[in-house]
Structure formats: structure tokens, C-alpha cells
mmCIF file of C-alpha atoms in Angstrom:
data_model
loop_
_atom_site.group_PDB
_atom_site.id
_atom_site.type_symbol
_atom_site.label_atom_id
_atom_site.label_comp_id
_atom_site.label_asym_id
_atom_site.label_seq_id
_atom_site.Cartn_x
_atom_site.Cartn_y
_atom_site.Cartn_z
ATOM 1 C CA ALA A 1 90.498 266.053 79.665
ATOM 2 C CA PHE A 2 89.642 267.482 75.984
ATOM 3 C CA ALA A 3 86.438 265.060 75.376
ATOM 4 C CA GLU A 4 85.012 267.289 77.729
ATOM 5 C CA GLN A 5 85.071 270.759 75.922
ATOM 6 C CA THR A 6 83.117 270.605 73.122
ATOM 7 C CA VAL A 7 80.297 272.689 73.408
ATOM 8 C CA ILE A 8 78.027 270.675 71.330
ATOM 9 C CA PRO A 9 76.665 267.337 73.596
ATOM 10 C CA ASN A 10 77.989 264.049 73.293
ATOM 11 C CA LEU A 11 80.006 265.039 70.100
ATOM 12 C CA ALA A 12 83.091 262.913 70.737
ATOM 13 C CA SER A 13 81.240 259.873 70.664
ATOM 14 C CA TYR A 14 80.084 260.176 66.810
ATOM 15 C CA VAL A 15 83.636 261.404 65.965
ATOM 16 C CA THR A 16 85.742 259.153 63.677
ATOM 17 C CA VAL A 17 89.984 258.770 63.803
ATOM 18 C CA SER A 18 91.283 255.839 62.265
ATOM 19 C CA ALA A 19 95.441 256.500 63.168
ATOM 20 C CA ALA A 20 96.754 253.862 61.452
ATOM 21 C CA GLY A 21 99.965 254.164 59.687
ATOM 22 C CA VAL A 22 101.164 256.981 62.504
ATOM 23 C CA SER A 23 103.158 256.296 66.054
ATOM 24 C CA PRO A 24 100.871 255.248 68.982
ATOM 25 C CA PRO A 25 101.467 258.974 70.469
ATOM 26 C CA PHE A 26 100.598 260.690 67.868
ATOM 27 C CA GLY A 27 97.242 258.649 67.056
ATOM 28 C CA ALA A 28 96.426 258.661 70.953
ATOM 29 C CA ALA A 29 96.925 262.556 70.685
ATOM 30 C CA LEU A 30 94.904 262.960 67.591
ATOM 31 C CA ARG A 31 92.036 260.738 69.614
ATOM 32 C CA ARG A 32 92.406 262.943 72.249
ATOM 33 C CA VAL A 33 92.064 266.724 70.228
ATOM 34 C CA ALA A 34 89.704 265.392 67.342
ATOM 35 C CA PRO A 35 86.582 265.517 69.146
ATOM 36 C CA VAL A 36 87.422 269.617 70.411
ATOM 37 C CA ALA A 37 88.771 270.347 66.564
ATOM 38 C CA VAL A 38 85.750 269.015 65.104
ATOM 39 C CA ASP A 39 83.273 271.168 67.739
ATOM 40 C CA ARG A 40 85.986 274.517 67.001
ATOM 41 C CA ALA A 41 85.209 273.712 63.020
ATOM 42 C CA ILE A 42 81.131 273.580 63.426
ATOM 43 C CA ARG A 43 80.743 276.182 65.747
ATOM 44 C CA GLU A 44 83.341 278.427 63.964
ATOM 45 C CA ILE A 45 81.326 278.494 59.995
ATOM 46 C CA ILE A 46 77.917 277.208 61.628
ATOM 47 C CA GLN A 47 76.317 280.789 62.499
ATOM 48 C CA PRO A 48 77.378 282.661 58.805
ATOM 49 C CA VAL A 49 76.442 278.986 56.693
ATOM 50 C CA VAL A 50 72.844 278.692 58.496
ATOM 51 C CA GLU A 51 72.093 282.212 58.467
ATOM 52 C CA ARG A 52 73.033 282.734 54.331
ATOM 53 C CA SER A 53 70.604 279.758 53.656
ATOM 54 C CA VAL A 54 67.623 279.909 55.530
ATOM 55 C CA THR A 55 67.690 284.201 54.638
ATOM 56 C CA ILE A 56 67.580 282.427 50.993
ATOM 57 C CA ALA A 57 65.258 279.639 51.404
ATOM 58 C CA CYS A 58 62.864 281.741 53.346
ATOM 59 C CA ILE A 59 62.516 284.161 50.724
ATOM 60 C CA THR A 60 62.356 282.051 47.926
ATOM 61 C CA THR A 61 59.681 279.748 49.738
ATOM 62 C CA LYS A 62 57.327 282.939 50.774
ATOM 63 C CA GLU A 63 57.524 284.433 47.234
ATOM 64 C CA LEU A 64 56.833 280.856 45.463
ATOM 65 C CA CYS A 65 54.578 279.711 47.768
ATOM 66 C CA LEU A 66 52.291 283.354 48.459
ATOM 67 C CA LYS A 67 52.454 283.091 44.354
ATOM 68 C CA ASP A 68 51.839 278.974 43.538
ATOM 69 C CA LEU A 69 49.307 278.687 46.610
ATOM 70 C CA ALA A 70 47.196 282.404 45.926
ATOM 71 C CA THR A 71 44.029 280.340 45.735
ATOM 72 C CA GLU A 72 44.551 277.891 48.283
ATOM 73 C CA PRO A 73 41.670 278.388 51.804
ATOM 74 C CA ASP A 74 43.142 275.908 54.066
ATOM 75 C CA GLU A 75 45.953 278.118 55.287
ATOM 76 C CA HIS A 76 47.166 274.349 56.750
ATOM 77 C CA ARG A 77 48.113 273.096 53.526
ATOM 78 C CA VAL A 78 50.001 276.434 52.760
ATOM 79 C CA ARG A 79 52.117 276.509 55.962
ATOM 80 C CA ARG A 80 52.925 272.517 55.116
ATOM 81 C CA ALA A 81 54.228 273.049 51.995
ATOM 82 C CA ALA A 82 56.226 276.403 53.029
ATOM 83 C CA GLN A 83 57.581 273.945 55.946
ATOM 84 C CA LEU A 84 58.871 271.282 53.330
ATOM 85 C CA MET A 85 59.820 273.529 50.942
ATOM 86 C CA VAL A 86 62.184 275.954 53.494
ATOM 87 C CA SER A 87 63.317 272.847 54.963
ATOM 88 C CA ASN A 88 64.689 271.009 51.968
ATOM 89 C CA LEU A 89 65.913 274.121 50.634
ATOM 90 C CA ALA A 90 67.927 275.584 53.522
ATOM 91 C CA GLY A 91 69.297 272.279 53.860
ATOM 92 C CA SER A 92 70.546 271.428 50.889
ATOM 93 C CA LEU A 93 71.792 275.129 50.128
ATOM 94 C CA ALA A 94 73.899 274.476 53.970
ATOM 95 C CA LEU A 95 75.189 271.230 52.767
ATOM 96 C CA VAL A 96 77.079 272.676 49.740
ATOM 97 C CA THR A 97 78.191 276.201 51.346
ATOM 98 C CA CYS A 98 79.620 274.239 54.402
ATOM 99 C CA LYS A 99 81.464 271.298 52.744
ATOM 100 C CA GLU A 100 84.412 272.695 51.598
ATOM 101 C CA PRO A 101 85.017 275.602 54.819
ATOM 102 C CA LEU A 102 84.306 272.819 57.590
ATOM 103 C CA ARG A 103 86.966 269.932 55.940
ATOM 104 C CA VAL A 104 89.655 272.884 55.885
ATOM 105 C CA SER A 105 88.810 274.289 59.113
ATOM 106 C CA ILE A 106 88.445 270.634 60.492
ATOM 107 C CA ALA A 107 91.875 270.208 59.421
ATOM 108 C CA LYS A 108 93.418 273.516 60.868
ATOM 109 C CA HIS A 109 91.776 272.971 64.237
ATOM 110 C CA LEU A 110 93.665 269.086 64.234
ATOM 111 C CA ARG A 111 96.932 270.778 63.501
ATOM 112 C CA SER A 112 96.534 273.592 66.169
ATOM 113 C CA LEU A 113 95.488 271.489 68.337
ATOM 114 C CA LEU A 114 98.109 268.841 67.642
ATOM 115 C CA ALA A 115 100.988 271.199 67.657
ATOM 116 C CA GLN A 116 100.105 272.775 71.738
ATOM 117 C CA GLN A 117 100.884 268.786 72.429
ATOM 118 C CA PRO A 118 103.531 267.831 74.813
ATOM 119 C CA PRO A 119 106.295 267.070 72.381
ATOM 120 C CA ALA A 120 106.846 263.491 71.823
ATOM 121 C CA SER A 121 107.960 261.054 69.024
ATOM 122 C CA PHE A 122 105.681 261.475 66.612
ATOM 123 C CA GLY A 123 106.876 260.367 63.819
ATOM 124 C CA ALA A 124 107.483 261.185 59.924
ATOM 125 C CA GLU A 125 105.483 264.462 58.956
ATOM 126 C CA ALA A 126 103.511 262.991 56.002
ATOM 127 C CA ALA A 127 101.694 260.335 57.501
ATOM 128 C CA GLU A 128 100.789 263.034 60.426
ATOM 129 C CA ALA A 129 99.636 265.196 57.866
ATOM 130 C CA HIS A 130 97.924 262.591 56.174
ATOM 131 C CA ALA A 131 96.111 261.507 58.990
ATOM 132 C CA VAL A 132 94.942 264.820 59.886
ATOM 133 C CA GLN A 133 93.894 264.957 56.471
ATOM 134 C CA THR A 134 92.132 261.187 57.169
ATOM 135 C CA CYS A 135 90.256 262.716 59.958
ATOM 136 C CA ALA A 136 89.055 265.752 58.617
ATOM 137 C CA ALA A 137 87.268 263.586 55.880
ATOM 138 C CA GLU A 138 86.152 261.266 58.190
ATOM 139 C CA ASN A 139 84.107 263.738 59.870
ATOM 140 C CA LEU A 140 83.242 265.770 57.338
ATOM 141 C CA ASP A 141 79.845 264.417 57.117
ATOM 142 C CA LEU A 142 79.494 264.204 60.764
ATOM 143 C CA GLY A 143 79.801 268.036 60.888
ATOM 144 C CA CYS A 144 77.689 268.805 57.713
ATOM 145 C CA MET A 145 75.111 266.569 59.239
ATOM 146 C CA LEU A 146 74.715 268.894 61.647
ATOM 147 C CA ILE A 147 74.906 271.917 60.417
ATOM 148 C CA GLU A 148 72.200 270.657 58.030
ATOM 149 C CA LYS A 149 69.807 269.929 60.717
ATOM 150 C CA ALA A 150 70.596 273.600 62.197
ATOM 151 C CA ALA A 151 69.555 274.919 58.914
ATOM 152 C CA THR A 152 66.214 273.330 58.375
ATOM 153 C CA GLU A 153 65.430 273.951 61.735
ATOM 154 C CA LYS A 154 66.467 277.522 61.829
ATOM 155 C CA ALA A 155 64.451 277.640 58.459
ATOM 156 C CA ILE A 156 60.868 275.966 59.545
ATOM 157 C CA ARG A 157 60.531 278.806 62.351
ATOM 158 C CA ASP A 158 61.610 281.627 59.949
ATOM 159 C CA VAL A 159 59.061 281.118 57.315
ATOM 160 C CA ASP A 160 56.357 280.477 59.530
ATOM 161 C CA ASP A 161 56.884 283.634 61.365
ATOM 162 C CA ALA A 162 57.139 285.391 57.749
ATOM 163 C CA LEU A 163 53.772 283.833 56.321
ATOM 164 C CA ALA A 164 51.827 284.347 60.255
ATOM 165 C CA PRO A 165 49.994 286.971 58.632
ATOM 166 C CA THR A 166 48.980 285.366 55.568
ATOM 167 C CA LEU A 167 47.958 282.665 57.559
ATOM 168 C CA LYS A 168 46.085 284.439 59.857
ATOM 169 C CA ALA A 169 44.095 286.030 56.848
ATOM 170 C CA ARG A 170 43.138 283.075 55.408
ATOM 171 C CA ARG A 171 42.370 281.535 58.950
ATOM 172 C CA GLN A 172 39.751 284.527 59.744
ATOM 173 C CA ARG A 173 38.375 284.490 55.987
ATOM 174 C CA ARG A 174 37.602 280.476 56.927
ATOM 175 C CA GLU A 175 35.855 281.814 59.898
ATOM 176 C CA LEU A 176 33.803 284.348 58.710
ATOM 177 C CA GLY A 177 32.623 281.947 56.130
ATOM 178 C CA GLN A 178 33.826 284.246 53.031
ATOM 179 C CA PRO A 179 35.220 282.691 50.388
ATOM 180 C CA PHE A 180 39.316 282.355 49.527
ATOM 181 C CA GLY A 181 40.199 281.737 46.342
ATOM 182 C CA VAL A 182 38.760 281.774 42.525
ATOM 183 C CA GLU A 183 35.786 282.376 44.299
ATOM 184 C CA ALA A 184 36.941 285.587 45.965
ATOM 185 C CA LEU A 185 38.701 286.632 42.979
ATOM 186 C CA GLY A 186 34.767 288.086 41.805
ATOM 187 C CA ASP A 187 33.807 286.686 38.245
ATOM 188 C CA GLY A 188 36.806 288.204 36.252
ATOM 189 C CA ARG A 189 37.286 285.920 33.218
ATOM 190 C CA TYR A 190 40.732 285.661 33.330
ATOM 191 C CA PRO A 191 40.600 283.760 36.244
ATOM 192 C CA ALA A 192 38.062 281.184 35.462
ATOM 193 C CA ALA A 193 39.986 280.777 32.045
ATOM 194 C CA LEU A 194 43.405 280.106 33.471
ATOM 195 C CA PRO A 195 44.339 276.427 33.088
ATOM 196 C CA GLU A 196 45.379 274.366 36.356
#
């Protein structure tokens, strides 16, 4: 019954549980509650981590792309460069931001859910604590990957929205046959004299 309570689809099939060194009743309980604990931990921290990472990545990407690609007439190249940059930035920021809070949250939810299980002779407390920490560590990469993926997808959507007016202006200039880039800057002596 616990495995079906995850909001993230098919999460139970990806969750890893090694209950070596603990009593069979505790191992069974750990396998039952682990997918729910991982699901709850991810849902608990995903929103603030993604928002923060995406905001920082989008602002940085927009400013860098508008500066570095100021003379690029092809809006498709600008858009693709922005998408690559923002996806890498947001994914990396989300990964470093979520790792420790996610590990702590998974362990907290595991302990909480195990405490709700029917009383049984689980065994030594030290072995149980170790099994909870091990389970949290084993599933940390799974949770981080899901959070990183969510941040990357949101960042690409947001940077497209942020650059839409600039890309539209470049497209309109191209369609009208107006020059864009160095030619559009006129005959000033500095743009032509600047190195690539």
C-alpha cells in the first residue's frame, strides 16, 4: 500500500534499499516506506531549490548572452546558446544546493515513517540507524537527478521567455533585410577596431 502513495510516477522501481545487517521485519518495513520517504523529501525541497537555481541561472544567462552575442544576427544561434548555458548553470546550481538538504530530509522521512509502523522487534537501534543513513545515501543521487532535471527544464522555458523580445527584434530586422550586428553599429571607429 505504501508504494502506491508516491506522487512521482514509478519512483518505487528506482528506489534502492539494502537492509543488510538488520532484522527481517525492519528490512521489510524499510523497503515499504523508502519510496514514500524519498518522494516526500524530493517534494519538500524541489520547489525552493528549483526557483532559486533557475532565477540565478536565467539572469546570468540573459545578461551574458545579450552582451556576448550582441552582434549575432541569427536569433536561432542566440536562443540555442542561451538554452545550453542556462541548462548547465541551473542544473549545476540545483545539484549543489539540494544534495545535503535532500539527504537529511530523506533520513528524517524514513525515521518518521518507520516510527509509524506496527510495533515489532526490529532489532538493534544502531543497526537500524545505520540502515536509515545508508538508504538515504543510496537514494540521494536519484533525488538529485530528478531535481536537476526539473531545474533544467524550467530554466530553458524561462530563458526563452526572457529572451523573446530580443529574439523577435532580431528576426524582424532579418525579415526586413536590415543589417544587424557590426554593420548596424555604423562607421564608429571602435566597433571595427575591437578584436574578436
